[in-house]
mmCIF file of C-alpha atoms in Angstrom:
data_model
loop_
_atom_site.group_PDB
_atom_site.id
_atom_site.type_symbol
_atom_site.label_atom_id
_atom_site.label_comp_id
_atom_site.label_asym_id
_atom_site.label_seq_id
_atom_site.Cartn_x
_atom_site.Cartn_y
_atom_site.Cartn_z
ATOM 1 C CA UNK A 265 180.119 153.794 127.209
ATOM 2 C CA UNK A 266 179.548 150.227 126.578
ATOM 3 C CA UNK A 267 181.581 148.978 123.466
ATOM 4 C CA UNK A 268 180.160 148.681 120.309
ATOM 5 C CA UNK A 269 180.533 144.893 119.249
ATOM 6 C CA UNK A 270 178.216 145.116 116.629
ATOM 7 C CA UNK A 271 180.067 148.017 114.834
ATOM 8 C CA UNK A 272 183.194 145.768 115.315
ATOM 9 C CA UNK A 273 181.839 143.358 113.306
ATOM 10 C CA UNK A 274 180.104 145.747 110.905
ATOM 11 C CA UNK A 275 176.484 144.332 111.313
ATOM 12 C CA UNK A 276 173.272 145.706 112.585
ATOM 13 C CA UNK A 277 171.934 144.997 116.124
ATOM 14 C CA UNK A 278 169.241 143.189 114.655
ATOM 15 C CA UNK A 279 171.673 140.707 112.708
ATOM 16 C CA UNK A 280 170.803 136.974 112.736
ATOM 17 C CA UNK A 281 173.198 134.683 114.116
ATOM 18 C CA UNK A 282 174.355 133.585 110.661
ATOM 19 C CA UNK A 283 175.149 137.048 109.677
ATOM 20 C CA UNK A 284 177.227 137.769 112.601
ATOM 21 C CA UNK A 285 179.129 134.324 111.923
ATOM 22 C CA UNK A 286 179.647 135.128 108.207
ATOM 23 C CA UNK A 287 180.789 138.804 109.139
ATOM 24 C CA UNK A 288 183.107 137.347 112.018
ATOM 25 C CA UNK A 289 184.660 134.535 109.133
ATOM 26 C CA UNK A 290 185.311 137.300 106.668
ATOM 27 C CA UNK A 291 187.147 139.730 109.102
ATOM 28 C CA UNK A 292 188.955 136.975 110.619
ATOM 29 C CA UNK A 293 190.215 135.846 107.409
ATOM 30 C CA UNK A 294 191.337 139.436 106.498
ATOM 31 C CA UNK A 295 193.117 140.275 109.991
ATOM 32 C CA UNK A 296 194.676 136.684 111.033
ATOM 33 C CA UNK A 297 198.293 137.607 111.775
ATOM 34 C CA UNK A 298 199.324 134.871 109.603
ATOM 35 C CA UNK A 299 197.926 136.812 106.921
ATOM 36 C CA UNK A 300 198.308 140.576 107.955
ATOM 37 C CA UNK A 301 200.995 140.786 110.468
ATOM 38 C CA UNK A 302 200.516 144.292 112.549
ATOM 39 C CA UNK A 303 196.717 143.531 112.778
ATOM 40 C CA UNK A 304 197.071 141.401 115.898
ATOM 41 C CA UNK A 305 194.705 143.858 117.913
ATOM 42 C CA UNK A 306 192.357 144.124 115.329
ATOM 43 C CA UNK A 307 192.103 140.326 115.520
ATOM 44 C CA UNK A 308 191.794 139.861 118.871
ATOM 45 C CA UNK A 309 189.074 142.895 119.039
ATOM 46 C CA UNK A 310 186.964 141.133 116.081
ATOM 47 C CA UNK A 311 187.412 137.656 118.010
ATOM 48 C CA UNK A 312 186.130 139.250 121.347
ATOM 49 C CA UNK A 313 183.002 140.715 119.645
ATOM 50 C CA UNK A 314 182.156 137.557 117.955
ATOM 51 C CA UNK A 315 182.551 135.696 121.295
ATOM 52 C CA UNK A 316 180.110 137.937 122.973
ATOM 53 C CA UNK A 317 177.463 138.269 120.114
ATOM 54 C CA UNK A 318 177.253 134.575 119.724
ATOM 55 C CA UNK A 319 176.475 134.039 123.277
ATOM 56 C CA UNK A 320 172.695 134.668 123.695
ATOM 57 C CA UNK A 321 173.230 135.825 127.369
ATOM 58 C CA UNK A 322 175.991 138.360 126.498
ATOM 59 C CA UNK A 323 174.252 139.366 123.567
ATOM 60 C CA UNK A 324 171.227 140.175 125.542
ATOM 61 C CA UNK A 325 173.439 142.224 127.852
ATOM 62 C CA UNK A 326 174.679 144.052 125.102
ATOM 63 C CA UNK A 327 171.400 144.813 123.510
ATOM 64 C CA UNK A 328 170.310 146.284 127.103
ATOM 65 C CA UNK A 329 172.845 148.659 126.885
ATOM 66 C CA UNK A 330 175.728 146.866 129.083
ATOM 67 C CA UNK A 331 178.830 145.647 128.430
ATOM 68 C CA UNK A 332 179.299 141.901 129.380
ATOM 69 C CA UNK A 333 182.924 142.080 129.542
ATOM 70 C CA UNK A 334 183.507 145.138 131.509
ATOM 71 C CA UNK A 335 184.293 143.509 134.781
ATOM 72 C CA UNK A 336 186.694 141.150 133.412
ATOM 73 C CA UNK A 337 190.348 141.296 134.564
ATOM 74 C CA UNK A 338 189.364 143.078 138.062
ATOM 75 C CA UNK A 339 191.951 141.272 140.427
ATOM 76 C CA UNK A 340 193.951 137.775 140.552
ATOM 77 C CA UNK A 341 194.830 136.359 137.481
ATOM 78 C CA UNK A 342 192.339 138.664 135.571
ATOM 79 C CA UNK A 343 192.955 140.798 132.399
ATOM 80 C CA UNK A 344 191.976 141.287 128.997
ATOM 81 C CA UNK A 345 192.735 137.415 128.109
ATOM 82 C CA UNK A 346 194.948 134.854 129.699
ATOM 83 C CA UNK A 347 193.707 132.869 132.533
ATOM 84 C CA UNK A 348 190.363 134.413 133.053
ATOM 85 C CA UNK A 349 189.392 133.653 129.621
ATOM 86 C CA UNK A 350 190.120 129.953 130.328
ATOM 87 C CA UNK A 351 187.465 130.056 133.514
ATOM 88 C CA UNK A 352 185.203 132.085 131.232
ATOM 89 C CA UNK A 353 185.685 129.073 128.452
ATOM 90 C CA UNK A 354 184.909 126.187 131.182
ATOM 91 C CA UNK A 355 181.992 128.120 133.441
ATOM 92 C CA UNK A 356 180.508 130.387 131.084
ATOM 93 C CA UNK A 357 180.085 133.414 133.332
ATOM 94 C CA UNK A 358 178.236 136.857 132.373
ATOM 95 C CA UNK A 359 181.411 138.808 131.872
ATOM 96 C CA UNK A 360 182.365 138.923 135.750
ATOM 97 C CA UNK A 361 185.200 138.002 137.584
ATOM 98 C CA UNK A 362 185.791 134.787 139.487
ATOM 99 C CA UNK A 363 186.938 134.071 143.100
ATOM 100 C CA UNK A 364 187.255 131.420 145.434
ATOM 101 C CA UNK A 365 191.013 131.239 146.096
ATOM 102 C CA UNK A 366 192.173 133.259 142.863
ATOM 103 C CA UNK A 367 190.869 136.797 143.832
ATOM 104 C CA UNK A 368 187.882 138.365 141.948
ATOM 105 C CA UNK A 369 184.757 140.645 142.580
ATOM 106 C CA UNK A 370 182.625 142.184 139.790
ATOM 107 C CA UNK A 371 182.488 145.642 138.681
ATOM 108 C CA UNK A 372 179.269 146.283 140.794
ATOM 109 C CA UNK A 373 175.843 147.888 139.460
ATOM 110 C CA UNK A 374 175.583 149.603 136.122
ATOM 111 C CA UNK A 375 174.056 152.581 135.371
ATOM 112 C CA UNK A 376 170.158 152.558 134.308
ATOM 113 C CA UNK A 377 170.819 155.159 131.932
ATOM 114 C CA UNK A 378 172.569 154.211 129.010
ATOM 115 C CA UNK A 379 173.232 155.772 125.118
ATOM 116 C CA UNK A 380 170.854 155.363 122.578
ATOM 117 C CA UNK A 381 171.792 153.561 119.602
ATOM 118 C CA UNK A 382 172.315 155.074 116.009
ATOM 119 C CA UNK A 383 169.388 154.805 113.562
ATOM 120 C CA UNK A 384 169.732 154.733 109.660
ATOM 121 C CA UNK A 385 167.148 155.765 106.996
ATOM 122 C CA UNK A 386 167.161 155.929 103.354
ATOM 123 C CA UNK A 387 166.344 158.593 101.142
ATOM 124 C CA UNK A 388 165.967 158.677 97.139
ATOM 125 C CA UNK A 389 167.175 161.421 95.205
ATOM 126 C CA UNK A 390 167.185 162.509 91.698
ATOM 127 C CA UNK A 391 170.762 163.356 90.065
ATOM 128 C CA UNK A 392 169.620 167.062 89.793
ATOM 129 C CA UNK A 393 168.945 167.145 93.490
ATOM 130 C CA UNK A 394 172.369 165.664 94.044
ATOM 131 C CA UNK A 395 173.999 167.981 91.918
ATOM 132 C CA UNK A 396 172.276 171.358 93.356
ATOM 133 C CA UNK A 397 171.842 170.099 96.912
ATOM 134 C CA UNK A 398 168.420 170.117 98.588
ATOM 135 C CA UNK A 399 166.570 170.504 101.896
ATOM 136 C CA UNK A 400 164.308 167.161 102.274
ATOM 137 C CA UNK A 401 161.437 166.285 104.956
ATOM 138 C CA UNK A 402 162.048 162.692 106.237
ATOM 139 C CA UNK A 403 159.857 160.814 108.916
ATOM 140 C CA UNK A 404 161.694 158.494 111.362
ATOM 141 C CA UNK A 405 160.336 155.829 113.771
ATOM 142 C CA UNK A 406 162.735 156.508 116.831
ATOM 143 C CA UNK A 407 162.703 155.876 120.449
ATOM 144 C CA UNK A 408 162.211 159.081 122.099
ATOM 145 C CA UNK A 409 162.369 160.384 125.695
ATOM 146 C CA UNK A 410 158.880 159.496 127.649
ATOM 147 C CA UNK A 411 157.066 162.950 128.308
ATOM 148 C CA UNK A 412 155.072 161.235 131.307
ATOM 149 C CA UNK A 413 158.223 160.005 133.658
ATOM 150 C CA UNK A 414 160.867 162.201 131.767
ATOM 151 C CA UNK A 415 163.021 159.020 131.579
ATOM 152 C CA UNK A 416 162.965 157.946 135.295
ATOM 153 C CA UNK A 417 160.877 155.059 134.360
ATOM 154 C CA UNK A 418 158.699 155.363 137.564
ATOM 155 C CA UNK A 419 155.091 155.928 137.789
ATOM 156 C CA UNK A 420 154.091 159.345 139.615
ATOM 157 C CA UNK A 421 156.262 159.888 142.697
ATOM 158 C CA UNK A 422 157.086 156.639 143.307
ATOM 159 C CA UNK A 423 160.991 155.493 143.543
ATOM 160 C CA UNK A 424 162.947 152.643 142.405
ATOM 161 C CA UNK A 425 164.398 150.304 145.440
ATOM 162 C CA UNK A 426 167.090 147.849 145.704
ATOM 163 C CA UNK A 427 166.981 144.676 143.849
ATOM 164 C CA UNK A 428 166.456 141.808 146.674
ATOM 165 C CA UNK A 429 168.270 139.197 144.751
ATOM 166 C CA UNK A 430 171.670 141.121 144.604
ATOM 167 C CA UNK A 431 170.956 143.373 147.404
ATOM 168 C CA UNK A 432 171.946 146.339 145.107
ATOM 169 C CA UNK A 433 175.356 144.640 143.949
ATOM 170 C CA UNK A 434 174.043 144.163 140.346
ATOM 171 C CA UNK A 435 175.695 140.795 140.173
ATOM 172 C CA UNK A 436 175.202 137.471 142.084
ATOM 173 C CA UNK A 437 177.766 134.460 142.600
ATOM 174 C CA UNK A 438 177.481 131.018 142.096
ATOM 175 C CA UNK A 439 179.310 127.957 142.866
ATOM 176 C CA UNK A 440 180.618 125.881 139.618
ATOM 177 C CA UNK A 441 182.014 122.523 140.033
ATOM 178 C CA UNK A 442 185.039 121.762 137.842
ATOM 179 C CA UNK A 443 188.230 119.743 137.527
ATOM 180 C CA UNK A 444 189.787 122.166 140.072
ATOM 181 C CA UNK A 445 187.145 121.408 142.547
ATOM 182 C CA UNK A 446 184.562 124.278 143.665
ATOM 183 C CA UNK A 447 184.836 127.684 141.942
ATOM 184 C CA UNK A 448 182.972 130.610 142.755
ATOM 185 C CA UNK A 449 181.551 132.781 139.623
ATOM 186 C CA UNK A 450 179.989 136.141 139.418
ATOM 187 C CA UNK A 451 177.018 136.912 136.888
ATOM 188 C CA UNK A 452 174.863 139.821 136.279
ATOM 189 C CA UNK A 453 171.584 139.772 138.523
ATOM 190 C CA UNK A 454 168.687 138.521 136.268
ATOM 191 C CA UNK A 455 166.345 140.379 138.264
ATOM 192 C CA UNK A 456 167.633 143.881 138.030
ATOM 193 C CA UNK A 457 169.720 143.184 135.021
ATOM 194 C CA UNK A 458 172.947 144.364 136.507
ATOM 195 C CA UNK A 459 171.453 147.854 137.338
ATOM 196 C CA UNK A 460 170.964 146.824 141.346
ATOM 197 C CA UNK A 461 167.474 148.474 141.501
ATOM 198 C CA UNK A 462 164.049 147.306 140.323
ATOM 199 C CA UNK A 463 161.146 149.857 139.626
ATOM 200 C CA UNK A 464 157.965 148.114 141.478
ATOM 201 C CA UNK A 465 155.704 150.942 140.067
ATOM 202 C CA UNK A 466 156.761 151.488 136.677
ATOM 203 C CA UNK A 467 155.212 154.649 134.244
ATOM 204 C CA UNK A 468 152.362 153.256 132.532
ATOM 205 C CA UNK A 469 153.473 154.810 129.274
ATOM 206 C CA UNK A 470 156.987 153.305 129.106
ATOM 207 C CA UNK A 471 156.795 150.465 131.415
ATOM 208 C CA UNK A 472 159.672 151.633 133.037
ATOM 209 C CA UNK A 473 162.027 152.122 130.004
ATOM 210 C CA UNK A 474 162.216 155.897 130.396
ATOM 211 C CA UNK A 475 161.519 156.138 126.556
ATOM 212 C CA UNK A 476 158.568 155.305 123.735
ATOM 213 C CA UNK A 477 158.332 154.644 120.098
ATOM 214 C CA UNK A 478 157.335 157.610 118.221
ATOM 215 C CA UNK A 479 157.217 158.831 114.555
ATOM 216 C CA UNK A 480 158.700 162.287 113.957
ATOM 217 C CA UNK A 481 159.617 164.699 110.710
ATOM 218 C CA UNK A 482 162.120 166.582 110.391
ATOM 219 C CA UNK A 483 164.200 168.225 107.626
ATOM 220 C CA UNK A 484 167.529 167.352 106.313
ATOM 221 C CA UNK A 485 169.938 169.562 104.408
ATOM 222 C CA UNK A 486 171.604 167.593 101.562
ATOM 223 C CA UNK A 487 174.748 169.385 100.337
ATOM 224 C CA UNK A 488 175.579 169.664 96.737
ATOM 225 C CA UNK A 489 177.527 166.911 95.022
ATOM 226 C CA UNK A 490 176.629 164.465 97.328
ATOM 227 C CA UNK A 491 176.642 160.646 95.601
ATOM 228 C CA UNK A 492 174.730 157.716 96.119
ATOM 229 C CA UNK A 493 175.917 155.520 99.137
ATOM 230 C CA UNK A 494 177.096 158.382 100.903
ATOM 231 C CA UNK A 495 175.509 159.383 104.471
ATOM 232 C CA UNK A 496 174.473 162.546 106.211
ATOM 233 C CA UNK A 497 174.940 162.476 110.042
ATOM 234 C CA UNK A 498 172.592 164.304 112.221
ATOM 235 C CA UNK A 499 174.101 164.235 115.741
ATOM 236 C CA UNK A 500 171.767 163.228 118.495
ATOM 237 C CA UNK A 501 168.663 162.554 116.282
ATOM 238 C CA UNK A 502 168.594 158.883 116.743
ATOM 239 C CA UNK A 503 167.218 156.654 119.322
ATOM 240 C CA UNK A 504 167.200 157.710 123.038
ATOM 241 C CA UNK A 505 168.742 155.491 125.157
ATOM 242 C CA UNK A 506 167.407 153.035 127.982
ATOM 243 C CA UNK A 507 166.577 155.106 131.024
ATOM 244 C CA UNK A 508 166.025 158.625 128.969
ATOM 245 C CA UNK A 509 169.948 158.268 128.047
ATOM 246 C CA UNK A 510 171.417 160.559 125.287
ATOM 247 C CA UNK A 511 170.114 159.934 121.829
ATOM 248 C CA UNK A 512 172.510 158.371 119.189
ATOM 249 C CA UNK A 513 172.902 159.703 115.768
ATOM 250 C CA UNK A 514 170.719 159.417 112.950
ATOM 251 C CA UNK A 515 172.245 158.785 109.772
ATOM 252 C CA UNK A 516 170.638 159.582 106.121
ATOM 253 C CA UNK A 517 171.696 157.121 103.334
ATOM 254 C CA UNK A 518 171.406 158.475 100.157
ATOM 255 C CA UNK A 519 170.103 156.405 97.016
ATOM 256 C CA UNK A 520 170.671 158.150 93.523
ATOM 257 C CA UNK A 521 167.941 157.397 90.842
ATOM 258 C CA UNK A 522 168.937 156.762 87.321
ATOM 259 C CA UNK A 523 168.741 159.988 85.256
ATOM 260 C CA UNK A 524 167.306 159.884 81.610
ATOM 261 C CA UNK A 525 170.160 161.986 80.066
ATOM 262 C CA UNK A 526 173.012 161.881 82.145
ATOM 263 C CA UNK A 527 175.210 158.944 83.750
ATOM 264 C CA UNK A 528 177.536 159.870 86.670
ATOM 265 C CA UNK A 529 181.156 158.953 86.888
ATOM 266 C CA UNK A 530 182.150 160.449 90.042
ATOM 267 C CA UNK A 531 182.108 164.282 89.436
ATOM 268 C CA UNK A 532 182.036 163.711 85.629
ATOM 269 C CA UNK A 533 179.001 163.281 83.842
ATOM 270 C CA UNK A 534 178.223 161.668 80.332
ATOM 271 C CA UNK A 535 175.826 162.000 77.634
ATOM 272 C CA UNK A 536 174.935 161.359 74.038
ATOM 273 C CA UNK A 537 173.659 163.734 71.428
ATOM 274 C CA UNK A 538 172.609 162.656 67.793
ATOM 275 C CA UNK A 539 174.268 164.732 65.078
ATOM 276 C CA UNK A 540 172.931 164.954 61.518
ATOM 277 C CA UNK A 541 175.448 163.550 59.012
ATOM 278 C CA UNK A 542 175.604 166.952 57.190
ATOM 279 C CA UNK A 543 176.463 168.644 60.598
ATOM 280 C CA UNK A 544 178.995 166.033 61.227
ATOM 281 C CA UNK A 545 180.320 166.491 58.092
ATOM 282 C CA UNK A 546 180.521 170.172 57.568
ATOM 283 C CA UNK A 547 180.607 171.161 61.256
ATOM 284 C CA UNK A 548 177.975 172.820 63.427
ATOM 285 C CA UNK A 549 177.018 174.040 66.951
ATOM 286 C CA UNK A 550 174.329 172.483 68.979
ATOM 287 C CA UNK A 551 172.746 173.691 72.052
ATOM 288 C CA UNK A 552 171.942 171.385 75.150
ATOM 289 C CA UNK A 553 171.014 171.752 78.809
ATOM 290 C CA UNK A 554 173.348 170.811 81.620
ATOM 291 C CA UNK A 555 172.383 168.970 84.885
ATOM 292 C CA UNK A 556 171.529 172.534 86.130
ATOM 293 C CA UNK A 557 169.391 173.212 83.186
ATOM 294 C CA UNK A 558 171.930 175.821 81.968
ATOM 295 C CA UNK A 559 172.138 176.020 78.038
ATOM 296 C CA UNK A 560 175.398 175.426 76.871
ATOM 297 C CA UNK A 561 176.861 174.984 73.295
ATOM 298 C CA UNK A 562 178.493 172.143 71.902
ATOM 299 C CA UNK A 563 180.910 172.940 68.924
ATOM 300 C CA UNK A 564 180.905 170.004 66.698
ATOM 301 C CA UNK A 565 183.856 169.859 64.555
ATOM 302 C CA UNK A 566 183.951 169.478 60.865
ATOM 303 C CA UNK A 567 184.628 165.872 59.809
ATOM 304 C CA UNK A 568 183.284 164.353 63.360
ATOM 305 C CA UNK A 569 183.185 160.687 63.455
ATOM 306 C CA UNK A 570 180.776 158.526 65.070
ATOM 307 C CA UNK A 571 181.381 157.885 68.918
ATOM 308 C CA UNK A 572 183.517 160.950 68.856
ATOM 309 C CA UNK A 573 183.763 162.966 72.268
ATOM 310 C CA UNK A 574 183.463 166.623 73.148
ATOM 311 C CA UNK A 575 184.387 167.517 76.708
ATOM 312 C CA UNK A 576 182.929 170.700 78.643
ATOM 313 C CA UNK A 577 185.118 171.274 81.516
ATOM 314 C CA UNK A 578 183.439 172.750 84.350
ATOM 315 C CA UNK A 579 179.942 171.404 83.324
ATOM 316 C CA UNK A 580 180.065 168.121 85.210
ATOM 317 C CA UNK A 581 178.887 167.593 89.205
ATOM 318 C CA UNK A 582 180.029 169.505 91.958
ATOM 319 C CA UNK A 583 182.482 168.322 94.099
ATOM 320 C CA UNK A 584 181.214 167.603 97.551
ATOM 321 C CA UNK A 585 183.969 169.220 99.499
ATOM 322 C CA UNK A 586 184.844 172.266 96.908
ATOM 323 C CA UNK A 587 181.999 172.671 94.839
ATOM 324 C CA UNK A 588 184.608 172.611 91.668
ATOM 325 C CA UNK A 589 182.509 171.226 88.872
ATOM 326 C CA UNK A 590 183.763 168.040 86.878
ATOM 327 C CA UNK A 591 183.476 167.597 82.989
ATOM 328 C CA UNK A 592 180.640 166.686 80.859
ATOM 329 C CA UNK A 593 181.553 164.237 78.562
ATOM 330 C CA UNK A 594 179.377 164.900 75.350
ATOM 331 C CA UNK A 595 179.153 161.465 72.964
ATOM 332 C CA UNK A 596 178.273 162.284 69.289
ATOM 333 C CA UNK A 597 175.936 160.087 67.446
ATOM 334 C CA UNK A 598 176.326 160.607 64.025
ATOM 335 C CA UNK A 599 172.608 159.915 62.310
ATOM 336 C CA UNK A 600 172.335 158.371 59.037
ATOM 337 C CA UNK A 601 168.730 159.404 57.287
ATOM 338 C CA UNK A 602 166.662 156.722 56.378
ATOM 339 C CA UNK A 603 164.276 158.217 54.031
ATOM 340 C CA UNK A 604 165.520 160.769 51.438
ATOM 341 C CA UNK A 605 163.638 163.022 49.092
ATOM 342 C CA UNK A 606 164.498 162.968 45.388
ATOM 343 C CA UNK A 607 166.392 166.170 45.765
ATOM 344 C CA UNK A 608 168.494 165.086 48.506
ATOM 345 C CA UNK A 609 169.163 161.683 46.852
ATOM 346 C CA UNK A 610 170.619 163.447 43.662
ATOM 347 C CA UNK A 611 172.733 165.440 45.975
ATOM 348 C CA UNK A 612 174.207 162.268 47.722
ATOM 349 C CA UNK A 613 174.778 160.612 44.565
ATOM 350 C CA UNK A 614 176.724 163.700 43.101
ATOM 351 C CA UNK A 615 178.774 163.460 46.193
ATOM 352 C CA UNK A 616 179.538 159.885 45.893
ATOM 353 C CA UNK A 617 180.773 160.517 42.402
ATOM 354 C CA UNK A 618 182.892 163.377 43.736
ATOM 355 C CA UNK A 619 184.434 161.551 46.324
ATOM 356 C CA UNK A 620 184.909 157.936 44.624
ATOM 357 C CA UNK A 621 188.767 158.475 44.934
ATOM 358 C CA UNK A 622 188.559 159.240 48.784
ATOM 359 C CA UNK A 623 186.141 155.829 48.876
ATOM 360 C CA UNK A 624 188.837 153.475 47.070
ATOM 361 C CA UNK A 625 191.692 155.138 49.533
ATOM 362 C CA UNK A 626 189.551 154.201 52.672
ATOM 363 C CA UNK A 627 188.850 150.812 51.449
ATOM 364 C CA UNK A 628 192.413 150.334 50.345
ATOM 365 C CA UNK A 629 193.566 151.593 53.803
ATOM 366 C CA UNK A 630 191.004 149.106 55.572
ATOM 367 C CA UNK A 631 192.119 146.022 53.817
ATOM 368 C CA UNK A 632 195.606 146.847 54.004
ATOM 369 C CA UNK A 633 195.369 147.079 57.588
ATOM 370 C CA UNK A 634 193.530 143.712 58.091
ATOM 371 C CA UNK A 635 196.264 142.029 56.061
ATOM 372 C CA UNK A 636 194.002 141.409 52.748
ATOM 373 C CA UNK A 637 196.479 143.748 50.517
ATOM 374 C CA UNK A 638 197.710 140.825 48.523
ATOM 375 C CA UNK A 639 194.344 139.244 47.382
ATOM 376 C CA UNK A 640 191.503 140.599 45.240
ATOM 377 C CA UNK A 641 191.976 144.300 46.370
ATOM 378 C CA UNK A 642 195.928 144.140 45.284
ATOM 379 C CA UNK A 643 195.075 142.687 41.622
ATOM 380 C CA UNK A 644 192.158 145.481 41.171
ATOM 381 C CA UNK A 645 194.846 148.243 42.383
ATOM 382 C CA UNK A 646 197.384 147.009 39.952
ATOM 383 C CA UNK A 647 194.844 146.988 37.231
ATOM 384 C CA UNK A 648 193.797 150.582 37.689
ATOM 385 C CA UNK A 649 197.413 151.761 38.153
ATOM 386 C CA UNK A 650 198.049 149.938 34.942
ATOM 387 C CA UNK A 651 195.249 151.788 33.006
#
């Protein structure tokens, strides 16, 4: 199977040259042996992936399902790195070996049948759908097996024939001049793209590729507890490979919509409810609905202060793997009335007169904590104390 050079750099197959360069520079800084000892192999792997994808010819081979470095290191001084890399740096080369007194030879023709690429789609979900799980239909545009040639790529009973350019080898040799003299290099055949065969009479539907683009609809099962940014993997539902090769995987990435009531923090939920000032002072019970629309009672303790939080364990989001639910944090917003009738006004006035001593103590504590105890308040307190 061809190496996933795009995956090594963490970029999509259609990434631009600038995106590939940025990804390489970021990883190279993180993995450089001077910064992270022990990451030498990863650093080499990232450097190799960038070398391949920054070369248009090598990248074209990768996009066609091949591996331009698969033949490196066969015989002579070859091998993953070392002298063979020096020759490639001087003479280019499509990843083949070299000959002319130094050994060499290539890997021979590659298979026309290649594995397909993975595919990615996104899905928008409401928070309650993430909580309970849901079956959703999605429509994807992917490459599927050609139903006319069933992946063979030929028209009717016609068959592929041996490539006239490379005589079936999948590679061609070329002489390069250098400071060492004439050197024989091996490159992928540009006519058959390394396959060793050509299709003179290709399928009229797929043009010889063995696959066609198609839009199809499927049902995806979203598990309870999934969160935004997570992906559901559907094995073998991605792109069919060139030549009718096995399909890659399809990944469904979840995007979580903002909820009107609840704010999510992993498996916990937060919400705010308004509490009348009388209920906050005397204590009360308020019924609210959870994310599953189940009614639950919130006990408001007597003397509740603004911003106080009541925790309801087991009323949050279910954990993705265990189903154990997190905690619902209910933030209490004490509401002061803005309009009072005459009776309510008289009642509050009476309450104020009865609690004047409590209010004086509250002011005293507040000013003392702010360092104001030696000022006006101190003089007033002494005056009242002397009466």
